[in-house]
Amino acid sequence: MDKMPAWADAVLVPVISVLLAAAISALVILAIGENPVTAFQLMVDGALMKSSGWGYTLYYATNFTFTGLAVAVAFQAKMFNIGGEGQALIGGLGVALACLYVPWPHWSIALIGATASSAIFGAAWALIPGYLQAKRGSHIVITTIMFNFIASAVLNYVLVNVLKPQGSMEPASGRFPEETFLPTFQQMFSTSETVLFRGSPANVSFFVAVLACILVWLLIWRTRLGYEIRAFGNSETAAKYAGISPVKITVITMLISGGLAGMMALNTTMGEAERLVLNAAEGAGFLGIAVALMGRSHPVGVFLAALLFGFLYQGGAELAFWTSIPRELVTVIQALVILFTGALDNMIRMPLEKIFLSFRKGDV
């Protein structure tokens, strides 16, 4: 019998972790001479109480959903893919090539083509670390870290020497054709009388991220391949005994993971910037690790965690604008959330398990 119900593990533990992180963050805010209640109100007002704030929150959440799913899929096979940043950068290159060199007639068709291109480029960048892990025993953490730096260098070279328009000094590609521009939430949901999501970068790629959550859930829990991935993650020895190839599962899992990370570029490159720029990943590849940890590597949990971190990003921007609280405080809050949901997970889990066990003994 499990020590704690599944709902408590999936909901109660992360919620308590967030509350503890919020409490310690409040103490930090007090220490720098600000009112934590006022700070929290500013974060909520800026991120949730107006449509433009929601637009930015959902924009950031879209990035974190893709990279969180990428890490979560790898976690299912007990692999720690921390190369999402590099895979997202190379995915952006795939988006740029698809948008600049293919004459798309409409944004909907361009979105399909760019989605495929970003996924292929991201998967290709994850292929070599996956292969080295499967065939040579090279640790996936080391190789994916190295490939993040290589991806940054490759993107810098391509932008400066290949994609930069003639006469431009900025290391960025030319603007994509208008036929590839993705509809923004402002265009989709505003009326002649009411303008919603004014100025926010949220766009239709948010719905691609939601669809990716659904497809990942179907893959992991409703297909044979998903069963093999989970079986391999639970016990490599048992999986080999059952006829599951470790090399095949390792490589395929990394391909899927890299493809998901690459698709993040749909939001930043095709949806927001409408061109390829340096550092288009915006750190979302690394934050995907925290999102996957907090979401317990489940697509629903990943999506909810992505919304939370999107709120923290947008709310933190509001804090920096309206108060003397530095923008870096959001990084502190994120670090505390990661600390409690990752490193100190047992500090919360073990007391809860004792509480639930005592309730069961009382029922007997």
PDB file of N, CA, C and O in Angstrom, residues 276-339:
ATOM      1  N   LEU A 276      14.997  35.635 -36.382  1.00  0.00           N
ATOM      2  CA  LEU A 276      15.870  34.878 -35.484  1.00  0.00           C
ATOM      3  C   LEU A 276      16.903  35.809 -34.889  1.00  0.00           C
ATOM      4  O   LEU A 276      17.595  36.532 -35.608  1.00  0.00           O
ATOM      5  N   VAL A 277      16.993  35.804 -33.561  1.00  0.00           N
ATOM      6  CA  VAL A 277      17.950  36.662 -32.859  1.00  0.00           C
ATOM      7  C   VAL A 277      18.796  35.791 -31.931  1.00  0.00           C
ATOM      8  O   VAL A 277      18.470  34.638 -31.657  1.00  0.00           O
ATOM      9  N   LEU A 278      19.893  36.381 -31.454  1.00  0.00           N
ATOM     10  CA  LEU A 278      20.713  35.684 -30.465  1.00  0.00           C
ATOM     11  C   LEU A 278      19.952  35.520 -29.158  1.00  0.00           C
ATOM     12  O   LEU A 278      19.101  36.337 -28.809  1.00  0.00           O
ATOM     13  N   ASN A 279      20.254  34.470 -28.431  1.00  0.00           N
ATOM     14  CA  ASN A 279      19.641  34.192 -27.124  1.00  0.00           C
ATOM     15  C   ASN A 279      18.122  34.143 -27.207  1.00  0.00           C
ATOM     16  O   ASN A 279      17.420  34.603 -26.308  1.00  0.00           O
ATOM     17  N   ALA A 280      17.620  33.567 -28.307  1.00  0.00           N
ATOM     18  CA  ALA A 280      16.164  33.484 -28.472  1.00  0.00           C
ATOM     19  C   ALA A 280      15.524  32.554 -27.450  1.00  0.00           C
ATOM     20  O   ALA A 280      14.325  32.648 -27.190  1.00  0.00           O
ATOM     21  N   ALA A 281      16.304  31.660 -26.845  1.00  0.00           N
ATOM     22  CA  ALA A 281      15.740  30.718 -25.869  1.00  0.00           C
ATOM     23  C   ALA A 281      15.405  31.398 -24.550  1.00  0.00           C
ATOM     24  O   ALA A 281      14.582  30.891 -23.780  1.00  0.00           O
ATOM     25  N   GLU A 282      16.039  32.522 -24.243  1.00  0.00           N
ATOM     26  CA  GLU A 282      15.711  33.336 -23.071  1.00  0.00           C
ATOM     27  C   GLU A 282      15.820  32.586 -21.744  1.00  0.00           C
ATOM     28  O   GLU A 282      15.128  32.894 -20.779  1.00  0.00           O
ATOM     29  N   GLY A 283      16.662  31.558 -21.691  1.00  0.00           N
ATOM     30  CA  GLY A 283      16.838  30.813 -20.442  1.00  0.00           C
ATOM     31  C   GLY A 283      15.758  29.798 -20.145  1.00  0.00           C
ATOM     32  O   GLY A 283      15.811  29.108 -19.122  1.00  0.00           O
ATOM     33  N   ALA A 284      14.774  29.684 -21.039  1.00  0.00           N
ATOM     34  CA  ALA A 284      13.652  28.771 -20.782  1.00  0.00           C
ATOM     35  C   ALA A 284      14.083  27.313 -20.802  1.00  0.00           C
ATOM     36  O   ALA A 284      13.435  26.470 -20.172  1.00  0.00           O
ATOM     37  N   GLY A 285      15.171  27.000 -21.497  1.00  0.00           N
ATOM     38  CA  GLY A 285      15.630  25.619 -21.533  1.00  0.00           C
ATOM     39  C   GLY A 285      16.040  25.118 -20.166  1.00  0.00           C
ATOM     40  O   GLY A 285      15.757  23.976 -19.786  1.00  0.00           O
ATOM     41  N   PHE A 286      16.702  25.961 -19.399  1.00  0.00           N
ATOM     42  CA  PHE A 286      17.110  25.573 -18.049  1.00  0.00           C
ATOM     43  C   PHE A 286      15.925  25.571 -17.088  1.00  0.00           C
ATOM     44  O   PHE A 286      15.821  24.713 -16.220  1.00  0.00           O
ATOM     45  N   LEU A 287      15.036  26.539 -17.235  1.00  0.00           N
ATOM     46  CA  LEU A 287      13.889  26.602 -16.339  1.00  0.00           C
ATOM     47  C   LEU A 287      12.938  25.428 -16.559  1.00  0.00           C
ATOM     48  O   LEU A 287      12.175  25.059 -15.669  1.00  0.00           O
ATOM     49  N   GLY A 288      13.007  24.821 -17.739  1.00  0.00           N
ATOM     50  CA  GLY A 288      12.190  23.634 -17.996  1.00  0.00           C
ATOM     51  C   GLY A 288      12.473  22.512 -17.015  1.00  0.00           C
ATOM     52  O   GLY A 288      11.586  21.689 -16.738  1.00  0.00           O
ATOM     53  N   ILE A 289      13.697  22.473 -16.473  1.00  0.00           N
ATOM     54  CA  ILE A 289      14.036  21.456 -15.477  1.00  0.00           C
ATOM     55  C   ILE A 289      13.180  21.644 -14.230  1.00  0.00           C
ATOM     56  O   ILE A 289      12.608  20.682 -13.696  1.00  0.00           O
ATOM     57  N   ALA A 290      13.083  22.891 -13.764  1.00  0.00           N
ATOM     58  CA  ALA A 290      12.261  23.179 -12.583  1.00  0.00           C
ATOM     59  C   ALA A 290      10.792  22.891 -12.855  1.00  0.00           C
ATOM     60  O   ALA A 290      10.081  22.367 -11.989  1.00  0.00           O
ATOM     61  N   VAL A 291      10.339  23.230 -14.052  1.00  0.00           N
ATOM     62  CA  VAL A 291       8.933  22.992 -14.415  1.00  0.00           C
ATOM     63  C   VAL A 291       8.630  21.498 -14.400  1.00  0.00           C
ATOM     64  O   VAL A 291       7.598  21.058 -13.884  1.00  0.00           O
ATOM     65  N   ALA A 292       9.534  20.700 -14.961  1.00  0.00           N
ATOM     66  CA  ALA A 292       9.324  19.249 -14.980  1.00  0.00           C
ATOM     67  C   ALA A 292       9.365  18.657 -13.573  1.00  0.00           C
ATOM     68  O   ALA A 292       8.570  17.772 -13.240  1.00  0.00           O
ATOM     69  N   LEU A 293      10.286  19.128 -12.743  1.00  0.00           N
ATOM     70  CA  LEU A 293      10.364  18.641 -11.366  1.00  0.00           C
ATOM     71  C   LEU A 293       9.088  18.957 -10.601  1.00  0.00           C
ATOM     72  O   LEU A 293       8.522  18.100  -9.925  1.00  0.00           O
ATOM     73  N   MET A 294       8.642  20.199 -10.711  1.00  0.00           N
ATOM     74  CA  MET A 294       7.449  20.602  -9.972  1.00  0.00           C
ATOM     75  C   MET A 294       6.204  19.919 -10.524  1.00  0.00           C
ATOM     76  O   MET A 294       5.280  19.599  -9.775  1.00  0.00           O
ATOM     77  N   GLY A 295       6.171  19.686 -11.829  1.00  0.00           N
ATOM     78  CA  GLY A 295       5.024  19.031 -12.450  1.00  0.00           C
ATOM     79  C   GLY A 295       5.058  17.523 -12.358  1.00  0.00           C
ATOM     80  O   GLY A 295       4.197  16.853 -12.955  1.00  0.00           O
ATOM     81  N   ARG A 296       6.012  16.972 -11.628  1.00  0.00           N
ATOM     82  CA  ARG A 296       6.143  15.526 -11.436  1.00  0.00           C
ATOM     83  C   ARG A 296       6.215  14.780 -12.777  1.00  0.00           C
ATOM     84  O   ARG A 296       5.740  13.660 -12.909  1.00  0.00           O
ATOM     85  N   SER A 297       6.794  15.433 -13.796  1.00  0.00           N
ATOM     86  CA  SER A 297       6.997  14.828 -15.118  1.00  0.00           C
ATOM     87  C   SER A 297       5.694  14.364 -15.766  1.00  0.00           C
ATOM     88  O   SER A 297       5.706  13.482 -16.611  1.00  0.00           O
ATOM     89  N   HIS A 298       4.583  14.947 -15.355  1.00  0.00           N
ATOM     90  CA  HIS A 298       3.284  14.648 -15.963  1.00  0.00           C
ATOM     91  C   HIS A 298       2.845  15.873 -16.760  1.00  0.00           C
ATOM     92  O   HIS A 298       2.989  17.006 -16.288  1.00  0.00           O
ATOM     93  N   PRO A 299       2.304  15.687 -17.976  1.00  0.00           N
ATOM     94  CA  PRO A 299       1.943  16.840 -18.813  1.00  0.00           C
ATOM     95  C   PRO A 299       1.021  17.845 -18.136  1.00  0.00           C
ATOM     96  O   PRO A 299       1.197  19.056 -18.308  1.00  0.00           O
ATOM     97  N   VAL A 300       0.051  17.371 -17.364  1.00  0.00           N
ATOM     98  CA  VAL A 300      -0.845  18.301 -16.664  1.00  0.00           C
ATOM     99  C   VAL A 300      -0.068  19.099 -15.622  1.00  0.00           C
ATOM    100  O   VAL A 300      -0.201  20.327 -15.526  1.00  0.00           O
ATOM    101  N   GLY A 301       0.757  18.410 -14.861  1.00  0.00           N
ATOM    102  CA  GLY A 301       1.574  19.089 -13.872  1.00  0.00           C
ATOM    103  C   GLY A 301       2.554  20.061 -14.506  1.00  0.00           C
ATOM    104  O   GLY A 301       2.786  21.159 -13.984  1.00  0.00           O
ATOM    105  N   VAL A 302       3.137  19.673 -15.634  1.00  0.00           N
ATOM    106  CA  VAL A 302       4.065  20.551 -16.349  1.00  0.00           C
ATOM    107  C   VAL A 302       3.349  21.821 -16.794  1.00  0.00           C
ATOM    108  O   VAL A 302       3.879  22.934 -16.650  1.00  0.00           O
ATOM    109  N   PHE A 303       2.151  21.681 -17.328  1.00  0.00           N
ATOM    110  CA  PHE A 303       1.403  22.850 -17.790  1.00  0.00           C
ATOM    111  C   PHE A 303       1.084  23.789 -16.629  1.00  0.00           C
ATOM    112  O   PHE A 303       1.254  25.016 -16.738  1.00  0.00           O
ATOM    113  N   LEU A 304       0.646  23.244 -15.506  1.00  0.00           N
ATOM    114  CA  LEU A 304       0.329  24.074 -14.347  1.00  0.00           C
ATOM    115  C   LEU A 304       1.585  24.752 -13.790  1.00  0.00           C
ATOM    116  O   LEU A 304       1.556  25.931 -13.412  1.00  0.00           O
ATOM    117  N   ALA A 305       2.690  24.007 -13.744  1.00  0.00           N
ATOM    118  CA  ALA A 305       3.942  24.592 -13.270  1.00  0.00           C
ATOM    119  C   ALA A 305       4.428  25.685 -14.218  1.00  0.00           C
ATOM    120  O   ALA A 305       4.969  26.706 -13.778  1.00  0.00           O
ATOM    121  N   ALA A 306       4.227  25.494 -15.521  1.00  0.00           N
ATOM    122  CA  ALA A 306       4.609  26.511 -16.498  1.00  0.00           C
ATOM    123  C   ALA A 306       3.806  27.791 -16.287  1.00  0.00           C
ATOM    124  O   ALA A 306       4.338  28.902 -16.399  1.00  0.00           O
ATOM    125  N   LEU A 307       2.518  27.649 -15.959  1.00  0.00           N
ATOM    126  CA  LEU A 307       1.693  28.824 -15.659  1.00  0.00           C
ATOM    127  C   LEU A 307       2.225  29.554 -14.422  1.00  0.00           C
ATOM    128  O   LEU A 307       2.277  30.790 -14.385  1.00  0.00           O
ATOM    129  N   LEU A 308       2.627  28.792 -13.398  1.00  0.00           N
ATOM    130  CA  LEU A 308       3.171  29.400 -12.188  1.00  0.00           C
ATOM    131  C   LEU A 308       4.436  30.190 -12.492  1.00  0.00           C
ATOM    132  O   LEU A 308       4.583  31.349 -12.064  1.00  0.00           O
ATOM    133  N   PHE A 309       5.355  29.592 -13.235  1.00  0.00           N
ATOM    134  CA  PHE A 309       6.595  30.284 -13.540  1.00  0.00           C
ATOM    135  C   PHE A 309       6.365  31.447 -14.504  1.00  0.00           C
ATOM    136  O   PHE A 309       7.086  32.449 -14.459  1.00  0.00           O
ATOM    137  N   GLY A 310       5.360  31.317 -15.383  1.00  0.00           N
ATOM    138  CA  GLY A 310       4.994  32.455 -16.216  1.00  0.00           C
ATOM    139  C   GLY A 310       4.501  33.617 -15.369  1.00  0.00           C
ATOM    140  O   GLY A 310       4.828  34.782 -15.629  1.00  0.00           O
ATOM    141  N   PHE A 311       3.710  33.298 -14.344  1.00  0.00           N
ATOM    142  CA  PHE A 311       3.243  34.316 -13.400  1.00  0.00           C
ATOM    143  C   PHE A 311       4.417  34.967 -12.683  1.00  0.00           C
ATOM    144  O   PHE A 311       4.464  36.198 -12.509  1.00  0.00           O
ATOM    145  N   LEU A 312       5.379  34.167 -12.245  1.00  0.00           N
ATOM    146  CA  LEU A 312       6.537  34.717 -11.537  1.00  0.00           C
ATOM    147  C   LEU A 312       7.349  35.636 -12.444  1.00  0.00           C
ATOM    148  O   LEU A 312       7.814  36.702 -12.005  1.00  0.00           O
ATOM    149  N   TYR A 313       7.516  35.265 -13.704  1.00  0.00           N
ATOM    150  CA  TYR A 313       8.273  36.092 -14.638  1.00  0.00           C
ATOM    151  C   TYR A 313       7.598  37.438 -14.849  1.00  0.00           C
ATOM    152  O   TYR A 313       8.219  38.497 -14.744  1.00  0.00           O
ATOM    153  N   GLN A 314       6.299  37.401 -15.183  1.00  0.00           N
ATOM    154  CA  GLN A 314       5.589  38.641 -15.442  1.00  0.00           C
ATOM    155  C   GLN A 314       5.402  39.453 -14.171  1.00  0.00           C
ATOM    156  O   GLN A 314       5.574  40.671 -14.168  1.00  0.00           O
ATOM    157  N   GLY A 315       5.058  38.779 -13.073  1.00  0.00           N
ATOM    158  CA  GLY A 315       4.916  39.485 -11.803  1.00  0.00           C
ATOM    159  C   GLY A 315       6.215  40.113 -11.350  1.00  0.00           C
ATOM    160  O   GLY A 315       6.231  41.222 -10.799  1.00  0.00           O
ATOM    161  N   GLY A 316       7.328  39.436 -11.591  1.00  0.00           N
ATOM    162  CA  GLY A 316       8.628  39.993 -11.237  1.00  0.00           C
ATOM    163  C   GLY A 316       8.954  41.238 -12.034  1.00  0.00           C
ATOM    164  O   GLY A 316       9.567  42.191 -11.515  1.00  0.00           O
ATOM    165  N   ALA A 317       8.556  41.259 -13.299  1.00  0.00           N
ATOM    166  CA  ALA A 317       8.767  42.461 -14.113  1.00  0.00           C
ATOM    167  C   ALA A 317       7.979  43.639 -13.552  1.00  0.00           C
ATOM    168  O   ALA A 317       8.459  44.781 -13.537  1.00  0.00           O
ATOM    169  N   GLU A 318       6.766  43.371 -13.074  1.00  0.00           N
ATOM    170  CA  GLU A 318       5.957  44.430 -12.468  1.00  0.00           C
ATOM    171  C   GLU A 318       6.610  44.943 -11.177  1.00  0.00           C
ATOM    172  O   GLU A 318       6.615  46.144 -10.912  1.00  0.00           O
ATOM    173  N   LEU A 319       7.147  44.031 -10.387  1.00  0.00           N
ATOM    174  CA  LEU A 319       7.829  44.438  -9.151  1.00  0.00           C
ATOM    175  C   LEU A 319       9.003  45.357  -9.453  1.00  0.00           C
ATOM    176  O   LEU A 319       9.187  46.388  -8.803  1.00  0.00           O
ATOM    177  N   ALA A 320       9.799  44.979 -10.427  1.00  0.00           N
ATOM    178  CA  ALA A 320      10.977  45.774 -10.763  1.00  0.00           C
ATOM    179  C   ALA A 320      10.592  47.157 -11.287  1.00  0.00           C
ATOM    180  O   ALA A 320      11.326  48.130 -11.096  1.00  0.00           O
ATOM    181  N   PHE A 321       9.425  47.236 -11.942  1.00  0.00           N
ATOM    182  CA  PHE A 321       8.997  48.507 -12.529  1.00  0.00           C
ATOM    183  C   PHE A 321       8.421  49.467 -11.488  1.00  0.00           C
ATOM    184  O   PHE A 321       8.667  50.672 -11.526  1.00  0.00           O
ATOM    185  N   TRP A 322       7.655  48.939 -10.546  1.00  0.00           N
ATOM    186  CA  TRP A 322       6.899  49.793  -9.632  1.00  0.00           C
ATOM    187  C   TRP A 322       7.541  49.938  -8.259  1.00  0.00           C
ATOM    188  O   TRP A 322       7.118  50.776  -7.465  1.00  0.00           O
ATOM    189  N   THR A 323       8.508  49.094  -7.922  1.00  0.00           N
ATOM    190  CA  THR A 323       9.128  49.167  -6.600  1.00  0.00           C
ATOM    191  C   THR A 323      10.644  49.149  -6.742  1.00  0.00           C
ATOM    192  O   THR A 323      11.183  49.053  -7.851  1.00  0.00           O
ATOM    193  N   SER A 324      11.314  49.243  -5.611  1.00  0.00           N
ATOM    194  CA  SER A 324      12.779  49.160  -5.607  1.00  0.00           C
ATOM    195  C   SER A 324      13.257  47.721  -5.480  1.00  0.00           C
ATOM    196  O   SER A 324      14.464  47.472  -5.374  1.00  0.00           O
ATOM    197  N   ILE A 325      12.319  46.768  -5.512  1.00  0.00           N
ATOM    198  CA  ILE A 325      12.692  45.353  -5.437  1.00  0.00           C
ATOM    199  C   ILE A 325      13.365  44.966  -6.747  1.00  0.00           C
ATOM    200  O   ILE A 325      12.798  45.156  -7.824  1.00  0.00           O
ATOM    201  N   PRO A 326      14.559  44.413  -6.718  1.00  0.00           N
ATOM    202  CA  PRO A 326      15.255  44.086  -7.967  1.00  0.00           C
ATOM    203  C   PRO A 326      14.607  42.924  -8.706  1.00  0.00           C
ATOM    204  O   PRO A 326      13.979  42.050  -8.104  1.00  0.00           O
ATOM    205  N   ARG A 327      14.765  42.936 -10.006  1.00  0.00           N
ATOM    206  CA  ARG A 327      14.217  41.868 -10.854  1.00  0.00           C
ATOM    207  C   ARG A 327      14.789  40.508 -10.479  1.00  0.00           C
ATOM    208  O   ARG A 327      14.144  39.481 -10.647  1.00  0.00           O
ATOM    209  N   GLU A 328      15.999  40.527  -9.953  1.00  0.00           N
ATOM    210  CA  GLU A 328      16.653  39.272  -9.583  1.00  0.00           C
ATOM    211  C   GLU A 328      15.949  38.544  -8.453  1.00  0.00           C
ATOM    212  O   GLU A 328      16.208  37.356  -8.221  1.00  0.00           O
ATOM    213  N   LEU A 329      15.060  39.252  -7.723  1.00  0.00           N
ATOM    214  CA  LEU A 329      14.329  38.581  -6.651  1.00  0.00           C
ATOM    215  C   LEU A 329      13.492  37.430  -7.200  1.00  0.00           C
ATOM    216  O   LEU A 329      13.300  36.419  -6.519  1.00  0.00           O
ATOM    217  N   VAL A 330      13.002  37.589  -8.425  1.00  0.00           N
ATOM    218  CA  VAL A 330      12.230  36.502  -9.034  1.00  0.00           C
ATOM    219  C   VAL A 330      13.098  35.267  -9.187  1.00  0.00           C
ATOM    220  O   VAL A 330      12.641  34.133  -8.994  1.00  0.00           O
ATOM    221  N   THR A 331      14.360  35.472  -9.520  1.00  0.00           N
ATOM    222  CA  THR A 331      15.288  34.342  -9.609  1.00  0.00           C
ATOM    223  C   THR A 331      15.435  33.658  -8.257  1.00  0.00           C
ATOM    224  O   THR A 331      15.515  32.425  -8.175  1.00  0.00           O
ATOM    225  N   VAL A 332      15.447  34.461  -7.198  1.00  0.00           N
ATOM    226  CA  VAL A 332      15.514  33.903  -5.849  1.00  0.00           C
ATOM    227  C   VAL A 332      14.277  33.058  -5.563  1.00  0.00           C
ATOM    228  O   VAL A 332      14.379  31.933  -5.037  1.00  0.00           O
ATOM    229  N   ILE A 333      13.093  33.580  -5.912  1.00  0.00           N
ATOM    230  CA  ILE A 333      11.854  32.832  -5.685  1.00  0.00           C
ATOM    231  C   ILE A 333      11.864  31.543  -6.488  1.00  0.00           C
ATOM    232  O   ILE A 333      11.494  30.468  -5.989  1.00  0.00           O
ATOM    233  N   GLN A 334      12.295  31.620  -7.751  1.00  0.00           N
ATOM    234  CA  GLN A 334      12.376  30.415  -8.584  1.00  0.00           C
ATOM    235  C   GLN A 334      13.337  29.402  -7.964  1.00  0.00           C
ATOM    236  O   GLN A 334      13.048  28.198  -7.930  1.00  0.00           O
ATOM    237  N   ALA A 335      14.462  29.897  -7.464  1.00  0.00           N
ATOM    238  CA  ALA A 335      15.436  28.997  -6.854  1.00  0.00           C
ATOM    239  C   ALA A 335      14.849  28.323  -5.617  1.00  0.00           C
ATOM    240  O   ALA A 335      15.089  27.130  -5.375  1.00  0.00           O
ATOM    241  N   LEU A 336      14.073  29.078  -4.839  1.00  0.00           N
ATOM    242  CA  LEU A 336      13.451  28.490  -3.652  1.00  0.00           C
ATOM    243  C   LEU A 336      12.420  27.436  -4.040  1.00  0.00           C
ATOM    244  O   LEU A 336      12.329  26.383  -3.396  1.00  0.00           O
ATOM    245  N   VAL A 337      11.645  27.702  -5.082  1.00  0.00           N
ATOM    246  CA  VAL A 337      10.678  26.705  -5.559  1.00  0.00           C
ATOM    247  C   VAL A 337      11.405  25.438  -5.999  1.00  0.00           C
ATOM    248  O   VAL A 337      11.007  24.316  -5.661  1.00  0.00           O
ATOM    249  N   ILE A 338      12.495  25.615  -6.742  1.00  0.00           N
ATOM    250  CA  ILE A 338      13.283  24.458  -7.197  1.00  0.00           C
ATOM    251  C   ILE A 338      13.867  23.713  -5.999  1.00  0.00           C
ATOM    252  O   ILE A 338      13.885  22.476  -5.953  1.00  0.00           O
ATOM    253  N   LEU A 339      14.349  24.480  -5.010  1.00  0.00           N
ATOM    254  CA  LEU A 339      14.949  23.869  -3.824  1.00  0.00           C
ATOM    255  C   LEU A 339      13.948  22.973  -3.108  1.00  0.00           C
ATOM    256  O   LEU A 339      14.248  21.824  -2.759  1.00  0.00           O
TER     257      LEU A 339
END
